Each structure stands twice: as C-alpha cells, then as structure tokens.
Amino acid sequence: DEDPLGYAADILKHVYENAGYTPVFEEVNYSRGISLVRQGLISIMACMYKEDAPDLMFPSRRLGLSVNQFFVKQTSEWRFNGLASLGDIRTGLVHGYKYPEFQDYIDEHEEDFIFVAGKRPYLRILKMIQNHRLDATFDDINVIVFQAHANNMAGELKMAGGFGLENDVLVGFSPKDPRAGTLAGILDKGLRDIRKNGTLEKILSRYGMSDWE
C-alpha cells in the first residue's frame, strides 16, 4: 500500500478524480505553497487559513476544523499556563505559518522559538523534540497526531494545553488559474456528495478523525 497522503489530499484526490481530473500532489512548505498558488504555478493549496492569504479564491465549504495544541514529550512536566509559561521552553513552529492565538507574542519574543522550514517540517520538529533539541511544538491536533503515527512516534508525545480556539481549514485556489471558479465549485459539490454517501466518513476514519460539521 502507498503511504497515506493525509485526509485533505485523500478528499481532493477522490473529488477531482470523480470529476475527470488527475490531481498531482507536491509537498512544499507552507509559505512557499502560498507563493506558488499566488503566482499561478500551482492551482490549489490543500490546507490553509484564509487570513494567511485572503487574496486567494476560496470555496464556500471548509475542509476541516483546526484546533491547535501544544505537544511535548510524554516525560515532560511542562503544561501551557498562559503566555508567561512559554519563556520556560524552546518551541518549534513551522516557518511561514501564522498562529492567530498568539502571533503578537511570537513576533515580540522570536528568541523563544525555532522556525523550521523546508520539506517535511513537522517530521523535523518531532525529531527535534525526540532528541531534546526542542521542548514543544504548537499546531493542529489532527496534523501532529497523524505525523506522529506516520513516523512511529505515536507514544512519545502528549498534549500540553492550548488556547481553546478553532480555525477553519480551507482550500485556496489560484486567482491566476482561469479554472479556479470551476475547481472551487467542483470541490463544494464533491464535499456535499461524499458527506451524503458516506465516503467522507470512510476517508476520515483512516486517520482517526470525525466529520467537522
């Protein structure tokens, strides 16, 4: 079997193949992905927050719901207890992401964070936690759990609190691609259909997830 691409890629693959397209996926870091979509060099950014690139085109249906948490090693005693507690640890974040829960704090205390760029930044961050080069990371629960399982680190991490905020996960379409409106419409209809016929539930179950609606 092929390695799983992630729930979002599985959904997009199913929807667009059923519409007669052959989607090709390329793993790039977040900020580069947004740049490529803006330039029209790729058509779709699979998972993103609207506030990071409001100039892109978005469908009416979201592709998920993101709840971010801090993650630490199982043996760590640290828990998030307000912004002041972040000064006690080294936190790894994905370069180019915006974290609306505490972006102002990040901007003012960059020395407390390590920003990881390049391909497979999540794996690099998790390895750095494993090797005691980082104490924590902060990201979407589903993403970190999936990455940990995919890289045989499932039992090594635990959640350590967060801000309790929810963010819509969206698909961004390039405004320079003349097919953008059509592609967004196909995704809206496709999501409605796979939610109705049970396919969405099957896809999400592969990742231990449930429907966000």
Short mmCIF file of C-alpha atoms in Angstrom, two decimals:
data_model
loop_
_atom_site.label_atom_id
_atom_site.label_comp_id
_atom_site.label_asym_id
_atom_site.label_seq_id
_atom_site.Cartn_x
_atom_site.Cartn_y
_atom_site.Cartn_z
CA ASP A 1 0.00 0.00 0.00
CA GLU A 2 1.10 3.57 -0.61
CA ASP A 3 1.81 5.81 2.36
CA PRO A 4 -1.27 7.88 3.20
CA LEU A 5 -1.18 11.42 1.88
CA GLY A 6 -3.29 12.87 4.66
CA TYR A 7 -7.03 13.30 4.91
CA ALA A 8 -7.17 16.52 2.86
CA ALA A 9 -5.22 15.05 -0.05
CA ASP A 10 -7.37 11.91 0.05
CA ILE A 11 -10.52 14.03 -0.15
CA LEU A 12 -9.20 16.17 -3.01
CA LYS A 13 -7.98 13.10 -4.90
CA HIS A 14 -11.39 11.43 -4.64
CA VAL A 15 -13.40 14.53 -5.55
CA TYR A 16 -11.31 15.59 -8.55
CA GLU A 17 -10.75 12.11 -9.96
CA ASN A 18 -14.52 11.62 -9.92
CA ALA A 19 -14.81 14.90 -11.84
CA GLY A 20 -12.40 13.70 -14.52
CA TYR A 21 -9.20 15.35 -13.30
CA THR A 22 -5.87 13.74 -12.38
CA PRO A 23 -4.56 15.69 -9.41
CA VAL A 24 -0.80 15.77 -8.82
CA PHE A 25 0.37 16.48 -5.28
CA GLU A 26 3.62 18.19 -4.37
CA GLU A 27 4.80 18.59 -0.81
CA VAL A 28 6.17 22.07 -0.20
CA ASN A 29 6.45 24.19 2.91
CA TYR A 30 3.53 26.41 3.80
CA SER A 31 4.87 29.82 2.80
CA ARG A 32 6.26 28.52 -0.50
CA GLY A 33 2.93 26.82 -1.25
CA ILE A 34 1.07 30.11 -0.83
CA SER A 35 3.62 31.87 -3.03
CA LEU A 36 3.28 29.26 -5.78
CA VAL A 37 -0.52 29.49 -5.74
CA ARG A 38 -0.39 33.29 -5.88
CA GLN A 39 1.89 33.10 -8.92
CA GLY A 40 -0.34 30.57 -10.64
CA LEU A 41 2.45 27.98 -10.69
CA ILE A 42 0.18 25.55 -8.87
CA SER A 43 -3.60 25.60 -8.84
CA ILE A 44 -4.53 24.63 -5.29
CA MET A 45 -3.21 24.98 -1.76
CA ALA A 46 -4.65 22.00 0.06
CA CYS A 47 -4.88 23.19 3.68
CA MET A 48 -4.57 26.77 4.83
CA TYR A 49 -6.07 29.59 6.84
CA LYS A 50 -7.80 32.40 4.96
CA GLU A 51 -6.05 35.12 6.95
CA ASP A 52 -2.67 33.93 5.62
CA ALA A 53 -3.62 34.72 2.00
CA PRO A 54 -7.01 36.45 1.72
CA ASP A 55 -6.26 37.31 -1.92
CA LEU A 56 -6.73 33.68 -3.00
CA MET A 57 -10.09 32.26 -4.10
CA PHE A 58 -11.90 30.06 -1.59
CA PRO A 59 -14.85 27.67 -1.87
CA SER A 60 -17.87 28.06 0.36
CA ARG A 61 -17.24 24.80 2.25
CA ARG A 62 -14.36 24.32 4.67
CA LEU A 63 -12.11 21.27 4.50
CA GLY A 64 -11.75 20.86 8.21
CA LEU A 65 -11.66 22.50 11.60
CA SER A 66 -8.32 23.16 13.25
CA VAL A 67 -7.81 23.14 17.00
CA ASN A 68 -4.20 23.86 17.92
CA GLN A 69 -2.47 22.46 20.99
CA PHE A 70 0.99 22.41 22.47
CA PHE A 71 2.68 18.99 22.28
CA VAL A 72 5.58 17.83 24.43
CA LYS A 73 7.38 14.57 25.14
CA GLN A 74 5.47 12.09 27.29
CA THR A 75 8.03 12.56 30.06
CA SER A 76 7.74 16.36 30.13
CA GLU A 77 6.09 18.02 33.11
CA TRP A 78 5.50 21.31 31.26
CA ARG A 79 1.98 22.48 30.53
CA PHE A 80 0.81 25.68 28.92
CA ASN A 81 -0.23 28.08 31.67
CA GLY A 82 -0.53 31.40 29.91
CA LEU A 83 1.94 33.24 27.71
CA ALA A 84 4.43 33.68 30.51
CA SER A 85 4.98 29.92 30.66
CA LEU A 86 6.35 29.95 27.09
CA GLY A 87 9.51 31.65 28.33
CA ASP A 88 10.47 28.41 30.08
CA ILE A 89 10.71 26.27 26.94
CA ARG A 90 12.03 26.09 23.36
CA THR A 91 9.09 25.81 20.98
CA GLY A 92 9.36 24.71 17.36
CA LEU A 93 6.99 26.23 14.80
CA VAL A 94 6.58 25.81 11.04
CA HIS A 95 8.17 28.70 9.20
CA GLY A 96 5.65 30.85 7.35
CA TYR A 97 2.63 29.83 9.42
CA LYS A 98 0.61 32.41 11.29
CA TYR A 99 -0.66 31.47 14.72
CA PRO A 100 -3.59 33.80 15.44
CA GLU A 101 -3.84 32.58 19.03
CA PHE A 102 -0.54 34.28 19.96
CA GLN A 103 1.12 35.74 16.85
CA ASP A 104 1.79 39.07 18.55
CA TYR A 105 3.65 37.26 21.32
CA ILE A 106 5.69 35.27 18.78
CA ASP A 107 6.65 38.46 16.95
CA GLU A 108 7.80 40.07 20.20
CA HIS A 109 9.67 37.01 21.54
CA GLU A 110 11.21 35.41 18.46
CA GLU A 111 14.21 34.30 20.51
CA ASP A 112 11.98 31.78 22.34
CA PHE A 113 11.02 29.98 19.12
CA ILE A 114 12.74 27.94 16.43
CA PHE A 115 11.16 28.25 13.00
CA VAL A 116 11.56 25.17 10.82
CA ALA A 117 11.37 25.49 7.04
CA GLY A 118 11.97 23.18 4.09
CA LYS A 119 10.27 19.91 3.24
CA ARG A 120 8.66 17.80 5.95
CA PRO A 121 8.93 20.45 8.68
CA TYR A 122 6.63 18.52 11.02
CA LEU A 123 8.89 15.47 10.96
CA ARG A 124 11.92 17.65 11.64
CA ILE A 125 10.18 19.33 14.58
CA LEU A 126 9.08 16.00 16.05
CA LYS A 127 12.60 14.59 15.68
CA MET A 128 14.00 17.67 17.43
CA ILE A 129 11.59 17.11 20.33
CA GLN A 130 12.57 13.45 20.40
CA ASN A 131 16.26 14.41 20.55
CA HIS A 132 15.74 17.10 23.23
CA ARG A 133 16.65 19.94 20.89
CA LEU A 134 13.10 21.32 21.32
CA ASP A 135 10.72 21.11 24.25
CA ALA A 136 7.42 21.62 22.45
CA THR A 137 5.54 22.44 19.29
CA PHE A 138 2.17 24.06 18.68
CA ASP A 139 -0.08 23.00 15.85
CA ASP A 140 -3.30 21.33 14.78
CA ILE A 141 -4.13 18.24 16.82
CA ASN A 142 -5.01 16.11 13.78
CA VAL A 143 -1.81 17.08 11.96
CA ILE A 144 0.52 16.26 14.86
CA VAL A 145 -1.24 13.00 15.71
CA PHE A 146 -1.09 11.92 12.05
CA GLN A 147 2.58 12.87 11.73
CA ALA A 148 3.45 11.07 14.94
CA HIS A 149 1.67 7.89 13.82
CA ALA A 150 3.18 8.05 10.32
CA ASN A 151 6.68 8.32 11.77
CA ASN A 152 6.40 5.71 14.54
CA MET A 153 6.34 8.29 17.31
CA ALA A 154 2.73 7.88 18.43
CA GLY A 155 3.52 7.06 22.05
CA GLU A 156 6.20 9.68 22.51
CA LEU A 157 4.11 12.86 22.61
CA LYS A 158 1.28 14.23 24.67
CA MET A 159 -0.89 17.34 24.56
CA ALA A 160 0.03 20.11 26.95
CA GLY A 161 -2.80 22.61 26.64
CA GLY A 162 -3.72 25.45 24.35
CA PHE A 163 -5.93 28.48 23.83
CA GLY A 164 -9.20 26.67 23.03
CA LEU A 165 -9.73 28.47 19.71
CA GLU A 166 -10.97 26.93 16.46
CA ASN A 167 -9.91 27.89 12.92
CA ASP A 168 -11.46 26.93 9.60
CA VAL A 169 -9.20 24.85 7.35
CA LEU A 170 -9.73 25.89 3.72
CA VAL A 171 -8.55 25.08 0.22
CA GLY A 172 -7.08 28.08 -1.58
CA PHE A 173 -7.32 28.40 -5.37
CA SER A 174 -5.02 30.48 -7.54
CA PRO A 175 -6.71 33.65 -8.83
CA LYS A 176 -4.40 33.36 -11.85
CA ASP A 177 -5.84 29.99 -12.84
CA PRO A 178 -8.85 30.56 -15.14
CA ARG A 179 -10.31 27.28 -13.86
CA ALA A 180 -10.32 28.44 -10.23
CA GLY A 181 -14.05 29.14 -10.03
CA THR A 182 -14.87 25.82 -11.69
CA LEU A 183 -12.48 23.91 -9.42
CA ALA A 184 -13.92 25.55 -6.30
CA GLY A 185 -17.43 24.66 -7.40
CA ILE A 186 -16.42 21.04 -8.02
CA LEU A 187 -14.99 20.83 -4.51
CA ASP A 188 -18.11 22.32 -2.91
CA LYS A 189 -20.34 19.83 -4.71
CA GLY A 190 -17.92 16.97 -4.10
CA LEU A 191 -17.78 17.60 -0.37
CA ARG A 192 -21.56 17.70 -0.21
CA ASP A 193 -21.80 14.42 -2.11
CA ILE A 194 -19.18 12.46 -0.16
CA ARG A 195 -20.65 13.64 3.12
CA LYS A 196 -24.03 12.35 2.00
CA ASN A 197 -22.89 8.99 0.61
CA GLY A 198 -20.57 8.06 3.47
CA THR A 199 -17.26 8.36 1.62
CA LEU A 200 -16.10 11.25 3.78
CA GLU A 201 -16.61 9.21 6.92
CA LYS A 202 -14.56 6.36 5.43
CA ILE A 203 -11.70 8.67 4.49
CA LEU A 204 -11.62 10.34 7.89
CA SER A 205 -11.74 7.02 9.72
CA ARG A 206 -8.33 6.12 8.23
CA TYR A 207 -6.90 8.97 10.27
CA GLY A 208 -8.95 8.51 13.42
CA MET A 209 -10.94 11.64 12.60
CA SER A 210 -14.63 12.52 12.55
CA ASP A 211 -16.60 14.97 10.45
CA TRP A 212 -16.10 18.61 11.48
CA GLU A 213 -19.63 19.70 10.53
#
